CSV table of C-alpha atoms and ligand atoms in Angstrom, one decimal:
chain,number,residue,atom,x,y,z
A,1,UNK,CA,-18.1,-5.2,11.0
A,2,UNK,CA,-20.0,-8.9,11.5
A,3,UNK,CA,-17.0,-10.7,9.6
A,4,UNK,CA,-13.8,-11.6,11.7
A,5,UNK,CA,-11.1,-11.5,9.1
A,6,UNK,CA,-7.7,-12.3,9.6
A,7,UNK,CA,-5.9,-10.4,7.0
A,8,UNK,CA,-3.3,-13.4,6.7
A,9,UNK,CA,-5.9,-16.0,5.9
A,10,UNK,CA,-7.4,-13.2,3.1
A,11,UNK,CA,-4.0,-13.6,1.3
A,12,UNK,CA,-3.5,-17.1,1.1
A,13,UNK,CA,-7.4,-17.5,-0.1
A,14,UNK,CA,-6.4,-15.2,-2.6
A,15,UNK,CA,-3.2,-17.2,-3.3
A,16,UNK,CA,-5.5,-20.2,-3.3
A,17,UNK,CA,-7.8,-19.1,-6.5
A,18,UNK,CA,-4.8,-18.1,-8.3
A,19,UNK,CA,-3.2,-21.3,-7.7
A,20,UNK,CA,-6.0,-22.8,-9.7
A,21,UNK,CA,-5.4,-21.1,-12.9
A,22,UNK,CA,-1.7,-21.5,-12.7
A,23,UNK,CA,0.2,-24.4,-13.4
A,24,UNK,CA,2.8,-24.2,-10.6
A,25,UNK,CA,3.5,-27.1,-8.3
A,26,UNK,CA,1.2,-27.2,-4.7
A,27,UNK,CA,5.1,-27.6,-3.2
A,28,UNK,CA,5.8,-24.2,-4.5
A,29,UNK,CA,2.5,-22.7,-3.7
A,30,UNK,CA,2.9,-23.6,-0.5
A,31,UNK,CA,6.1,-21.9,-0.1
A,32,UNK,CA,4.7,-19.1,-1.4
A,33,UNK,CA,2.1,-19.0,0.6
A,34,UNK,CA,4.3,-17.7,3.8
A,35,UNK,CA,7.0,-15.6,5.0
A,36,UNK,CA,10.9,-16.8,4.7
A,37,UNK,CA,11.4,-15.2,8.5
A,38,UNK,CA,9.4,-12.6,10.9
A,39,UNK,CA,11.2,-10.3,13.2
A,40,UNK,CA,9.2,-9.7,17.0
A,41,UNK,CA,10.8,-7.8,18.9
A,42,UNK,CA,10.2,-5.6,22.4
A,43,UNK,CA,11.3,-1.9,22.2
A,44,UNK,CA,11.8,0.0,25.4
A,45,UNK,CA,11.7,3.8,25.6
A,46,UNK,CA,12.1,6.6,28.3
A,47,UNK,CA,9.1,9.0,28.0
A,48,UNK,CA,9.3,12.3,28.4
A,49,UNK,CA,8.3,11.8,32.3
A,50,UNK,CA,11.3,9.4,32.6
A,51,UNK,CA,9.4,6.1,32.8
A,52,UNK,CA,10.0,3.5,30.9
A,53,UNK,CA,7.4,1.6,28.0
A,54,UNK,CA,7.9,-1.3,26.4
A,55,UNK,CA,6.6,-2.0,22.6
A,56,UNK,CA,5.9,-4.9,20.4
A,57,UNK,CA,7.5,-4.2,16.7
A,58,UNK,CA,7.4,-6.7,13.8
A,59,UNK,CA,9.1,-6.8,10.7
A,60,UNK,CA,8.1,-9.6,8.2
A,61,UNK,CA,10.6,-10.7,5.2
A,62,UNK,CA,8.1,-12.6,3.2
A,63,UNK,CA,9.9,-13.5,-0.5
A,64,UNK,CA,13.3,-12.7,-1.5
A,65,UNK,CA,13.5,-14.4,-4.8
A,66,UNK,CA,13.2,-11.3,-7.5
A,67,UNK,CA,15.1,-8.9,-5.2
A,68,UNK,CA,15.7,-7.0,-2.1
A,69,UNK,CA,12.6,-7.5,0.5
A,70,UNK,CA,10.5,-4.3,0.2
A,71,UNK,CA,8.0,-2.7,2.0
A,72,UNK,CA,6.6,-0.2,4.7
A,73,UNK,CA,6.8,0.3,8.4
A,74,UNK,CA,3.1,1.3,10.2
A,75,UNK,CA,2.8,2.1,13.3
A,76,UNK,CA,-0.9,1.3,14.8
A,77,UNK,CA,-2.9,0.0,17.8
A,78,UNK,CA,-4.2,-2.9,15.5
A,79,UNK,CA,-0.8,-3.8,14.0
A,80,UNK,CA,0.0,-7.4,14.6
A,81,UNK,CA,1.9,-10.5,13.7
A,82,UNK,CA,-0.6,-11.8,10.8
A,83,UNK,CA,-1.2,-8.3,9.6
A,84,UNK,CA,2.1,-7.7,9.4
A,85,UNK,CA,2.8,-11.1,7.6
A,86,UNK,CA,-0.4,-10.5,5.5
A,87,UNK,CA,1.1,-6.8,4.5
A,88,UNK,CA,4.2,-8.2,3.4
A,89,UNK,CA,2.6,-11.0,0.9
A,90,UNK,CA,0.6,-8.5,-0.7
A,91,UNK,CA,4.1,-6.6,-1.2
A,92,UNK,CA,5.6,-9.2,-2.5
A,93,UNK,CA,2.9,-9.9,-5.2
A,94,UNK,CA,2.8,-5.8,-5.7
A,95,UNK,CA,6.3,-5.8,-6.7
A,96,UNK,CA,5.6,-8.9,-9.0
A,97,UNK,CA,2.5,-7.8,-10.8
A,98,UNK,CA,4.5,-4.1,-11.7
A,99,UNK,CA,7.3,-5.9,-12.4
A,100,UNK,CA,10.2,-4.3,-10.5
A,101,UNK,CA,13.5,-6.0,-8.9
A,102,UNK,CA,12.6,-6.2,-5.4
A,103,UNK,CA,10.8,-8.6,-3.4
A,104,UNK,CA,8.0,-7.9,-0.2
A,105,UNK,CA,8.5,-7.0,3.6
A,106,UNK,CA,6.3,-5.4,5.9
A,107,UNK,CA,7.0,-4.3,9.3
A,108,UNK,CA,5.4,-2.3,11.9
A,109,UNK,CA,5.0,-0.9,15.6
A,110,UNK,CA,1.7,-1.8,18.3
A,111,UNK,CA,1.0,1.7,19.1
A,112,UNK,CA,-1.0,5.1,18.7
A,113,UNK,CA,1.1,7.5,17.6
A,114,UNK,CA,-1.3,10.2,18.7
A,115,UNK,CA,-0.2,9.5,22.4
A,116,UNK,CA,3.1,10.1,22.0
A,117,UNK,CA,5.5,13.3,21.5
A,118,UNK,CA,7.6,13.8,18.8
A,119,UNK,CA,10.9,13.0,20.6
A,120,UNK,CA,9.3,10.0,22.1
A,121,UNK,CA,8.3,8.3,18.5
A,122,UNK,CA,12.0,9.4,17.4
A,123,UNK,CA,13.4,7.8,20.2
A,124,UNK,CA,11.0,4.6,19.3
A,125,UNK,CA,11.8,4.8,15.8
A,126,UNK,CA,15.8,5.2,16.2
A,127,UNK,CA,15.2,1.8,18.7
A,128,UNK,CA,13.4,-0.3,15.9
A,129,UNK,CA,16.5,1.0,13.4
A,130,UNK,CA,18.9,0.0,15.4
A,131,UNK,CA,17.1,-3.6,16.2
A,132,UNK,CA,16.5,-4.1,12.5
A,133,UNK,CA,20.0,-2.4,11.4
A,134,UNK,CA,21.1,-6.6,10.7
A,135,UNK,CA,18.4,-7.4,8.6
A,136,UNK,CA,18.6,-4.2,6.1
A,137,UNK,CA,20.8,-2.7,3.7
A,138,UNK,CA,20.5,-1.5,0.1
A,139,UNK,CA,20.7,-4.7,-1.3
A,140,UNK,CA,19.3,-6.7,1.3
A,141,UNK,CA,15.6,-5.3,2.9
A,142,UNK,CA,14.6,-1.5,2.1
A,143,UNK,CA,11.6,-0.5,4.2
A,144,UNK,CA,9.4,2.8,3.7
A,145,UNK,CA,6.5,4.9,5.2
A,146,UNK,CA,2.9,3.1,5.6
A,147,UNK,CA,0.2,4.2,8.0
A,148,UNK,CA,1.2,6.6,10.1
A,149,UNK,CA,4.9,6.9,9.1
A,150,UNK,CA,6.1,9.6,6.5
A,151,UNK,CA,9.4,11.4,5.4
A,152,UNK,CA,9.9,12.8,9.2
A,153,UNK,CA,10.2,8.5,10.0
A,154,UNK,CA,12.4,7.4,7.0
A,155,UNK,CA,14.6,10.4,8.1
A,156,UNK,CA,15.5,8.7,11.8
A,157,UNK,CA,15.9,5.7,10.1
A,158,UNK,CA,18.5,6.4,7.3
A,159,UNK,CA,20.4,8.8,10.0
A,160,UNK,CA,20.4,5.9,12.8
A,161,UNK,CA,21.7,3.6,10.4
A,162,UNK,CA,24.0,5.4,8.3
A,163,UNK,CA,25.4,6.1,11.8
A,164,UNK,CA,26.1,3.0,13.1
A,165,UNK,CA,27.0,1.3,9.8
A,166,UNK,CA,29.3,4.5,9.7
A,167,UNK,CA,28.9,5.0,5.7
A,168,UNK,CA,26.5,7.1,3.7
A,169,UNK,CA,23.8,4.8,2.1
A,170,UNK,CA,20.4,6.6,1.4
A,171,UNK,CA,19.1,3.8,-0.7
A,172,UNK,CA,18.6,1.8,2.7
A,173,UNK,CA,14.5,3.5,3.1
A,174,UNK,CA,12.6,4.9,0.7
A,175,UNK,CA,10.0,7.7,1.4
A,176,UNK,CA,12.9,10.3,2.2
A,177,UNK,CA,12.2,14.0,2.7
A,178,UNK,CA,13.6,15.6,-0.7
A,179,UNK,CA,16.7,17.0,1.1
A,180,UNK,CA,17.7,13.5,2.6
A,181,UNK,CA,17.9,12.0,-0.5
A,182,UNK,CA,13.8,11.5,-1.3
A,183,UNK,CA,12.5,11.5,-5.0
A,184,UNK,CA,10.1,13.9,-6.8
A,185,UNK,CA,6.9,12.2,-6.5
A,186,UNK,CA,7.4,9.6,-4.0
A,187,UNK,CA,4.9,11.3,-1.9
A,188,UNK,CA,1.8,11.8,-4.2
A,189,UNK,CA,2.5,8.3,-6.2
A,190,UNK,CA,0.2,5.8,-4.3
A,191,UNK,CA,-2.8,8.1,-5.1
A,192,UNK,CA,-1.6,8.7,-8.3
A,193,UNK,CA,-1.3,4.9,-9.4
A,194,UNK,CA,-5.1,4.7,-8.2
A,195,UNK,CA,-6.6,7.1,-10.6
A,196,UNK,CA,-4.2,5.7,-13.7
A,197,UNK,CA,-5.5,2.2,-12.8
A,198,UNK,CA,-9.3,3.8,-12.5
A,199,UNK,CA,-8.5,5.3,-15.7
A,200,UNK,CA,-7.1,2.2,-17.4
A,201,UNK,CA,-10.3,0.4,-16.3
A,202,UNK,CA,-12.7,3.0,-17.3
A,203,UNK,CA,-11.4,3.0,-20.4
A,204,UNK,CA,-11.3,-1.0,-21.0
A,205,UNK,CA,-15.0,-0.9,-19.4
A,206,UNK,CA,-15.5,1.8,-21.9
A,207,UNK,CA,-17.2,4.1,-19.4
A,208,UNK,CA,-16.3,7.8,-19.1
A,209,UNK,CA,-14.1,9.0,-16.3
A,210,UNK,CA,-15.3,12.9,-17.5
A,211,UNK,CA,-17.9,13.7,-15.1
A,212,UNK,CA,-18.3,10.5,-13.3
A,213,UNK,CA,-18.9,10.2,-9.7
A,214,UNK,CA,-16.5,9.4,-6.7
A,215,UNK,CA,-16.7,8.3,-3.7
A,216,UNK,CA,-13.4,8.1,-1.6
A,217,UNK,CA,-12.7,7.0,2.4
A,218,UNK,CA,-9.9,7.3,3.8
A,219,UNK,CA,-8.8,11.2,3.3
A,220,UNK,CA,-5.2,10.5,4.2
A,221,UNK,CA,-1.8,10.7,2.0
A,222,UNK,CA,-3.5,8.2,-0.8
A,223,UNK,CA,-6.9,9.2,-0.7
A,224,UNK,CA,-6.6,12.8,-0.6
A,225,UNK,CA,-4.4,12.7,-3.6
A,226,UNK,CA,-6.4,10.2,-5.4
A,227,UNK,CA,-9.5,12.7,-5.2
A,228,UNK,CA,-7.3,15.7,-5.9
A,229,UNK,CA,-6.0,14.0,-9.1
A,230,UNK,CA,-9.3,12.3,-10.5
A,231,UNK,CA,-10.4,15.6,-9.9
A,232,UNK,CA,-7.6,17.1,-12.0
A,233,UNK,CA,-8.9,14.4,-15.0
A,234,UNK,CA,-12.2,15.6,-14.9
A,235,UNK,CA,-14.4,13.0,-12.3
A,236,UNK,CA,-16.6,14.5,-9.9
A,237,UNK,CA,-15.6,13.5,-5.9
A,238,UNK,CA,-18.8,13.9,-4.3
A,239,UNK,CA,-17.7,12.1,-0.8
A,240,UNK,CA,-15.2,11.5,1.3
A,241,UNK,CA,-14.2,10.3,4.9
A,242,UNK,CA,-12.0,10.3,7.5
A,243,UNK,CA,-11.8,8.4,10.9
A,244,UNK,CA,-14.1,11.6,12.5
A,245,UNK,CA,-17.2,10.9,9.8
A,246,UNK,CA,-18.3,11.4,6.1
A,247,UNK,CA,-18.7,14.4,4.0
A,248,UNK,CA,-21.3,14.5,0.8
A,249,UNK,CA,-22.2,17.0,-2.2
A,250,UNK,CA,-24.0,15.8,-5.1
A,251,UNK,CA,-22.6,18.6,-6.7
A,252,UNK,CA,-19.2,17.5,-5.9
A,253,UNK,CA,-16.5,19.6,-4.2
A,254,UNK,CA,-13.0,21.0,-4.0
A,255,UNK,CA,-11.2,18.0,-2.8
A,256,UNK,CA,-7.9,20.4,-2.1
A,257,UNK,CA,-10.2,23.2,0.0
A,258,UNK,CA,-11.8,19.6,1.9
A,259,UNK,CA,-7.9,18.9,2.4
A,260,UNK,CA,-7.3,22.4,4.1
A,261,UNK,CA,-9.7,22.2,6.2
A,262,UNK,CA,-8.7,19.0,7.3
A,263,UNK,CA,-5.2,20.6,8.0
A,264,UNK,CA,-6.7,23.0,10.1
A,265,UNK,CA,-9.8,21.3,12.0
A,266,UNK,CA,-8.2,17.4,12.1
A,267,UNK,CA,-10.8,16.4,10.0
A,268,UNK,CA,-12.8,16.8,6.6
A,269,UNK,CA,-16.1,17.1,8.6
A,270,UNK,CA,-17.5,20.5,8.8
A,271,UNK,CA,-15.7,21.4,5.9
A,272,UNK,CA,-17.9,24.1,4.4
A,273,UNK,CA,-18.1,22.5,0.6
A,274,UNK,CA,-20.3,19.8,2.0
A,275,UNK,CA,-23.6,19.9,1.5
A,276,UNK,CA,-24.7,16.8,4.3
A,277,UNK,CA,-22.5,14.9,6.8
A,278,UNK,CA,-22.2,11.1,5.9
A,279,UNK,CA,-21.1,8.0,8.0
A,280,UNK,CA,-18.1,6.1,6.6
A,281,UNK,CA,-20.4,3.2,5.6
A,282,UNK,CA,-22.6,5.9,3.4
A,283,UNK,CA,-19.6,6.4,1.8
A,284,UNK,CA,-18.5,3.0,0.8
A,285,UNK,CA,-22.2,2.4,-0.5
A,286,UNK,CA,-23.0,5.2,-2.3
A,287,UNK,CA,-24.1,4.8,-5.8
A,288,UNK,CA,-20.8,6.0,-7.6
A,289,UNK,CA,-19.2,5.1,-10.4
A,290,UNK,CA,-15.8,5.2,-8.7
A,291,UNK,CA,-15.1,4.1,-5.0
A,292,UNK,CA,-11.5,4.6,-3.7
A,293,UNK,CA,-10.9,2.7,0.0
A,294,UNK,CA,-7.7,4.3,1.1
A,295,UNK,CA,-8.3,3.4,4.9
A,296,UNK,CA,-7.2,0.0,6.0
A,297,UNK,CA,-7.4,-3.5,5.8
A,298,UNK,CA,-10.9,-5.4,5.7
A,299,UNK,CA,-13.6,-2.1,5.4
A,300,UNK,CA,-16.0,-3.8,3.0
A,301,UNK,CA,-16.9,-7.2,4.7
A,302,UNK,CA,-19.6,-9.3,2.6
A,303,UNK,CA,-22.7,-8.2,4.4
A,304,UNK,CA,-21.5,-3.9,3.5
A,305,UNK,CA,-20.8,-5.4,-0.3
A,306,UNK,CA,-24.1,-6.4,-0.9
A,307,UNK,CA,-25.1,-2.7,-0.2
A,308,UNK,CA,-21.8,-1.3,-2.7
A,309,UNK,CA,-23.1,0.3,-5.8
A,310,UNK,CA,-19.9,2.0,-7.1
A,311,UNK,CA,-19.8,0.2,-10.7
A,312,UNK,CA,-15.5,0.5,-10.0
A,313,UNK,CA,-13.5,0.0,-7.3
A,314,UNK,CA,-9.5,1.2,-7.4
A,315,UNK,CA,-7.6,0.0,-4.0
A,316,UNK,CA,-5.7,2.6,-2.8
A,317,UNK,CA,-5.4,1.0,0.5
A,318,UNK,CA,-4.3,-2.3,1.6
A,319,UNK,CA,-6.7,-5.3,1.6
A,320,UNK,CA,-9.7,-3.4,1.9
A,321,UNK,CA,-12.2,-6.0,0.8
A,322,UNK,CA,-12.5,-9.3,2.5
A,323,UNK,CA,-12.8,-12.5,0.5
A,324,UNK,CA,-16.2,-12.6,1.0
A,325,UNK,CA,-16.8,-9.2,0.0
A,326,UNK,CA,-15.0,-9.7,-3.3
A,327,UNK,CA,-17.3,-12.9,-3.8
A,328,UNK,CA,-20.1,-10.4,-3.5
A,329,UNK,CA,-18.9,-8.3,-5.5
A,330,UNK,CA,-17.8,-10.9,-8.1
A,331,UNK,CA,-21.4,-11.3,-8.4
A,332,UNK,CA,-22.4,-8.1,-9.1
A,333,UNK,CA,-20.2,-7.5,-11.5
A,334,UNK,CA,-18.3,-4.5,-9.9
A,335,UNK,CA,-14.8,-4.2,-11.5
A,336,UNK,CA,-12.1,-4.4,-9.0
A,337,UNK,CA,-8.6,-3.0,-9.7
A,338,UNK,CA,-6.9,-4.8,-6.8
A,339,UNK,CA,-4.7,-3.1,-4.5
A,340,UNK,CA,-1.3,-5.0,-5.5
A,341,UNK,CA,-2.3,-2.8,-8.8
A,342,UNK,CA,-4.3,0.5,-8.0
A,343,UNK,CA,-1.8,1.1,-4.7
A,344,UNK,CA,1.8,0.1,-6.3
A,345,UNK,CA,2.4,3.5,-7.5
A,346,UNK,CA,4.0,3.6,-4.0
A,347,UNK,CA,6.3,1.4,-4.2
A,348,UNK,CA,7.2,2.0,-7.9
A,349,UNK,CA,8.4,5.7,-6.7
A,350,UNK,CA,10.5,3.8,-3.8
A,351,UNK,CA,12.1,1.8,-6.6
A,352,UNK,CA,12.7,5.3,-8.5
A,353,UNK,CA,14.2,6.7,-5.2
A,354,UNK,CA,16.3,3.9,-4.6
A,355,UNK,CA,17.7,3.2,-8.5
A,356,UNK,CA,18.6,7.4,-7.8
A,357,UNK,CA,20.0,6.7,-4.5
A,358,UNK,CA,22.4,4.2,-5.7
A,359,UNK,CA,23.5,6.3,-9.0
A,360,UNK,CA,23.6,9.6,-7.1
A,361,UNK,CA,21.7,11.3,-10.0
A,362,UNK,CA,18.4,12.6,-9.3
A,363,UNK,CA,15.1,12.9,-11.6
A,364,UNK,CA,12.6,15.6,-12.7
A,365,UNK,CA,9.3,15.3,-11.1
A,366,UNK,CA,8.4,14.5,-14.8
A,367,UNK,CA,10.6,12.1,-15.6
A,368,UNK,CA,9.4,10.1,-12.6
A,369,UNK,CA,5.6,10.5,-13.3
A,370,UNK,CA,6.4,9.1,-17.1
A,371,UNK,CA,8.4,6.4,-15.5
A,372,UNK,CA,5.3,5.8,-13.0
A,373,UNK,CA,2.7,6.0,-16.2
A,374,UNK,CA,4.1,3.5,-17.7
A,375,UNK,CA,4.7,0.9,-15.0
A,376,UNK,CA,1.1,1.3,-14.0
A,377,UNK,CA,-0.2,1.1,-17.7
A,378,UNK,CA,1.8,-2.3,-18.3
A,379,UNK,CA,0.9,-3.4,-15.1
A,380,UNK,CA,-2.9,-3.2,-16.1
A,381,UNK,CA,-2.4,-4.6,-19.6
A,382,UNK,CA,-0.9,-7.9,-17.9
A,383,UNK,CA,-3.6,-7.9,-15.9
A,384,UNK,CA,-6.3,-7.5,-18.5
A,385,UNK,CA,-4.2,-10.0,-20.8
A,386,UNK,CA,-4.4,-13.0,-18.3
A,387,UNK,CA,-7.6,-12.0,-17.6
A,388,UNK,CA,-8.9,-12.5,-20.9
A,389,UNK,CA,-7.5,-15.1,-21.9
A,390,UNK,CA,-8.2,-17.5,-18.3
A,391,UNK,CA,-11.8,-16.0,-19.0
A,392,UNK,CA,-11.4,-15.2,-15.4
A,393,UNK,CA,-14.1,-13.3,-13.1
A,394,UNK,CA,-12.2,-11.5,-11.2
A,395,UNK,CA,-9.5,-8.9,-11.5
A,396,UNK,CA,-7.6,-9.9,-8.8
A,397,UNK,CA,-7.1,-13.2,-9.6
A,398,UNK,CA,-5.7,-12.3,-12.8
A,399,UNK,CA,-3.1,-9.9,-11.1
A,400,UNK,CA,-1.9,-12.9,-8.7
A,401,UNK,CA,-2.0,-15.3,-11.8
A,402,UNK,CA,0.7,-12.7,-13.4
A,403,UNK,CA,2.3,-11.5,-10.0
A,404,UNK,CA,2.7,-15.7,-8.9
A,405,UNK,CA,3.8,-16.8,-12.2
A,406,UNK,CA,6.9,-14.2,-12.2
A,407,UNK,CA,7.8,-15.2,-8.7
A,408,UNK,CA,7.7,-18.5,-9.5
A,409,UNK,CA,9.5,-18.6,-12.0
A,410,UNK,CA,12.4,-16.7,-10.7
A,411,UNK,CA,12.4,-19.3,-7.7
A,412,UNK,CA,12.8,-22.1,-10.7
A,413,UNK,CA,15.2,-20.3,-12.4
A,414,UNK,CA,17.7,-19.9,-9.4
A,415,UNK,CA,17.8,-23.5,-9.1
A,416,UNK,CA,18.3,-25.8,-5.8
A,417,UNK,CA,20.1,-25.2,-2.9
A,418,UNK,CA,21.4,-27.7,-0.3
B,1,LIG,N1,3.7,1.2,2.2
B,1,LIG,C1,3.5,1.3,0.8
B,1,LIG,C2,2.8,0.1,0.3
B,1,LIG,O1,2.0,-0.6,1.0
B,1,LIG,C3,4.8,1.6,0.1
B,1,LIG,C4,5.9,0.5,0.3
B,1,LIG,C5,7.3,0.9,-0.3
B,1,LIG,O2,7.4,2.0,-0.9
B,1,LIG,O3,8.2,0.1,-0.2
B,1,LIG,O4,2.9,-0.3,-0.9
């Protein structure tokens, strides 16, 4: 990649061109433009050969004012304190543009999970619980699973600090295995919420999703389910990628047969559907109509976007284009459904898993995909409404204009405080 992106800088530019359209105050802008407090702190573990390692953690309340701070917990090499603080804007605006209670956090762990065993990352993870056991509750900070962390995670968590706060209070993580107090789902509604958004765009673009081509990287929990679903509606997936390499029919293929082999092998490549292995940049610039990033932050830098010829692009992951990229892709008119859209069907399940935590009363896996439905659909009407009528060029600046507006306006509404 030639561009250096700091992932924190990405979201307040994009704060920046919304703050144009909007007619709210630079004061507040500015306040919204940064985190109310970030947690750093140093966890240190016994490995299994009885040393000791220490690890940096983070965990980022960036805006509080339409509810409880919400977001995930990753652990990676490249987690740090701007990602992290970048990670939980984009929550925050997630949560606004979908229009649930909660407000955005992010938090997350500097390390490879791949280099450690299982009791050594539950050891790790019961230490972060326990260090961030002050700052969440139910009602005060709820994180979740992101990169790298799942059910197994959110599992430590709710038992570590159910323990100590010596009460039963599932609603404190989201992401939960079924049995622990998870929802019906939670885990296939990131990849989910991509293909409704591809589909609501598709149709507003009036293209045709039947038999159109798509290109996903990234063949983790989002991806893989966002090419097993647009699969399901009738799109072709004719690549895909993973960290090991790219994988390429023109035919298109079984994305849940490319998914077992993945299970058994580690990775997608070799699987025996493909017709030609790809690299991961093949796959971002393939001429598609669909392209789904679901890897991580800042994959399509301007100089790659000049080479994009998807005609969509859903975000499943995390800021996956940089500024500059979206600029270039501005200019080639390739419609971008944003990630604090395409990727909140996430989050949205969290807020189902949670509202069923607190009542004790647990939904059909129906009920919560209808519920999901139509959060994303409303979601993308906003977006396409503001869009319109700001005659704006760019998707995402429409989905911050709506997202920015609502937490603005709750901050107004709450009044002053000494
Ligand atoms: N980590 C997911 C995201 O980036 C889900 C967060 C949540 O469920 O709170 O949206």
């Amino acid at each position: 990649m030639s561009e250096d992106v700091n992932p924190f800088e990405s979201l307040q530019s994009q704060i920046d061109d919304a703050a144009a359209v909007l007619d709210v105050g630079d004061d507040v802008i500015e306040r919204l433009k940064h985190p109310e407090r970030v947690l750093e702190t140093n966890l240190t573990i016994e490995r299994d050969d009885g040393t000791l390692e220490r690890f940096t953690a983070f965990r980022s309340q960036f805006n509080g004012d339409r509810g409880p701070y919400k977001g995930g917990i990753r652990y990676h090499p490249q987690v740090s304190r701007d990602e992290v603080r970048a990670l939980s804007g984009w929550m925050t605006y997630k949560t606004a543009i979908v229009d649930i209670p909660l407000g955005g956090g992010k938090g997350g762990i500097v390390l490879d999970p791949d280099d450690y065993s299982e009791a050594e990352l539950e050891r790790l993870t019961r230490s972060f619980a326990k260090e961030l056991r002050p700052l969440i509750g139910e009602d005060r900070d709820i994180p979740a699973p992101d990169v790298n962390t799942g059910q197994r995670e959110m599992n430590w968590i709710k038992d570590t600090y159910e323990s100590l706060e010596n009460t039963t209070e599932p609603g404190v993580i989201t992401g939960k295995a079924l049995d622990s107090g998870g929802s019906e789902g939670r885990v296939e509604a990131t990849g989910r919420s991509t293909v409704i958004a591809a589909r609501e765009a598709f149709d507003y673009l009036d293209k045709d999703l039947e038999g159109a081509t798509v290109a996903v990287q990234g063949y983790g929990n989002a991806g893989w389910i966002a090419a097993k679903l647009i699969d399901e509606m009738g799109a072709t997936v004719v690549a895909a990628s993973d960290s090991s390499g790219g994988i390429y029919n023109a035919d298109g293929f079984d994305p849940v047969a490319a998914k077992d082999h993945k299970n058994e092998t580690g990775s997608i490549v070799g699987y025996a559907g493909s017709e030609q292995e790809i690299t991961n940049e093949d796959v971002l610039t393939l001429d598609v109509d669909l392209l789904i990033p679901a890897a991580l932050e800042n994959a399509i830098d301007a100089d790659l976007a000049e080479n994009v010829e998807a005609d969509v692009i859903s975000e499943a992951a995390n800021g996956p284009l940089t500024p500059k990229a979206d600029e270039v892709l501005e200019e080639k008119d390739v419609f971008v459904i944003p990630d604090i859209l395409a990727n909140a069907g996430g989050v949205t399940v969290s807020y189902f898993e949670w509202v069923q935590n607190r009542q004790r009363f647990y939904w059909s896996e129906e009920r919560v995909n209808e519920e999901l439905e139509t959060v994303i659909v409303d979601a993308f009407d906003a977006l396409v409404d503001t869009y319109e009528r700001h005659d704006l060029e760019n998707p995402r600046t429409a989905a911050y204009v709506v997202a920015i507006q609502r937490v603005a306006d709750a901050f107004a509404e709450a009044g002053s405080w000494p």
